[in-house]
């Protein structure tokens, strides 16, 4: 063991430094995952008790260490039950960021196929958004780059039709039986309509309704870009990775869609959801 220095009765080595660093990164990532939800308070409570347990155990306080040790043993089972949704979300994030989660990558590895781009003509989506926004017609569109999202597509009505402006407007017409739910777009096609999306458990600003909450929840669970047209204001928003961009111009929507479909990292352009701070709304250009 490569000893670096000593702190009292503790021997600090290179391995200890790496171990502490990795644990700190893991705890920070878990904190980011749960920030803004009720679960963060429970997590901080467990973390505080565990830190106290480590201190009393290192100080050889036998009685208190034994009591806290028994609590921590039961606490692991309790934590799994209490944090079941967060654990599921954490595993989903790991799974969707894994190289093996990309169906196209698997095909390339197995069959040595040439990599193809999943970009397609997004003009019908932009034109449909303009019409829907102009008439304050609510819409929810999930754009997927890597997968067909069969689980969510099967919750609605399968369509498998080429994307067009008229088709999207017809689906989201308030008198259409397909308007209540989300549309899933993949590889230039409308895979399904009237799809049910998971709703986020985060605390979000009051100005965001159920449509925005579903968009944020879907972006948390999958590696998708979700497009929202507000029924109340006609404003266009986008959600990705649990974050949101509000009141976008149509030129911004086009750029974000193009970047996402061509594999450009756009996560840093989205704002974190906070129930206490609202972004100052900007005026949207009349044309883009």
C-alpha angles and dihedrals in degrees: 000000000000103000113207103176144324130246107197106297093350122099111208118204135173090261090054091052092050091046093052092046093052092047090049091052091048093049091048092051091049089049091052090050094054100033111125094023131098090246092072091072091052090046092052089049092053091045092052093051091047092051090050089050091053092049096049091043091053090046089052095237093163101189098045091040091054093049094048090043091058090047092050091050091056091036093066091061091044091050092053090053096043096043098040094120092046092047089051090049091048092052090047090054091050091046096049093047092050117103089230091061091071109090092201092054090052090052091049092050094046101038102022092236122172112259112255129197120242093212117126138171105297096178093099089055092050093046091048090050090052092053094043092047092048092055094038091241113161117237138174120194126179113203113198125192103181110028143027092235091226093175092059094035091057090056088069137030117302114231109159094190131145112267114259136163094240093049094053093045090049092050095051095042104125090234093053117103088223099055097088103084140017134308118224116215121193133163094349095311138103098236097183144345135209089038123168115233130196114258119229119248092210122113104252132184115279091242089071114084132196092285091058092043091053091048092052091046092051092049089051093052099041141029093250139123111233122203120204130191111193116231092204101048106011089233119148121229137174132211129200134163092357093306131100144213113208133205099007127182117238090249089057090049090052093049093048093048093048092048093047095048093047093051100256113151107245100162094107091058093065123087124232116249114251126174091207104048127052126196114244105252116239125211114260118228115250091234135020 
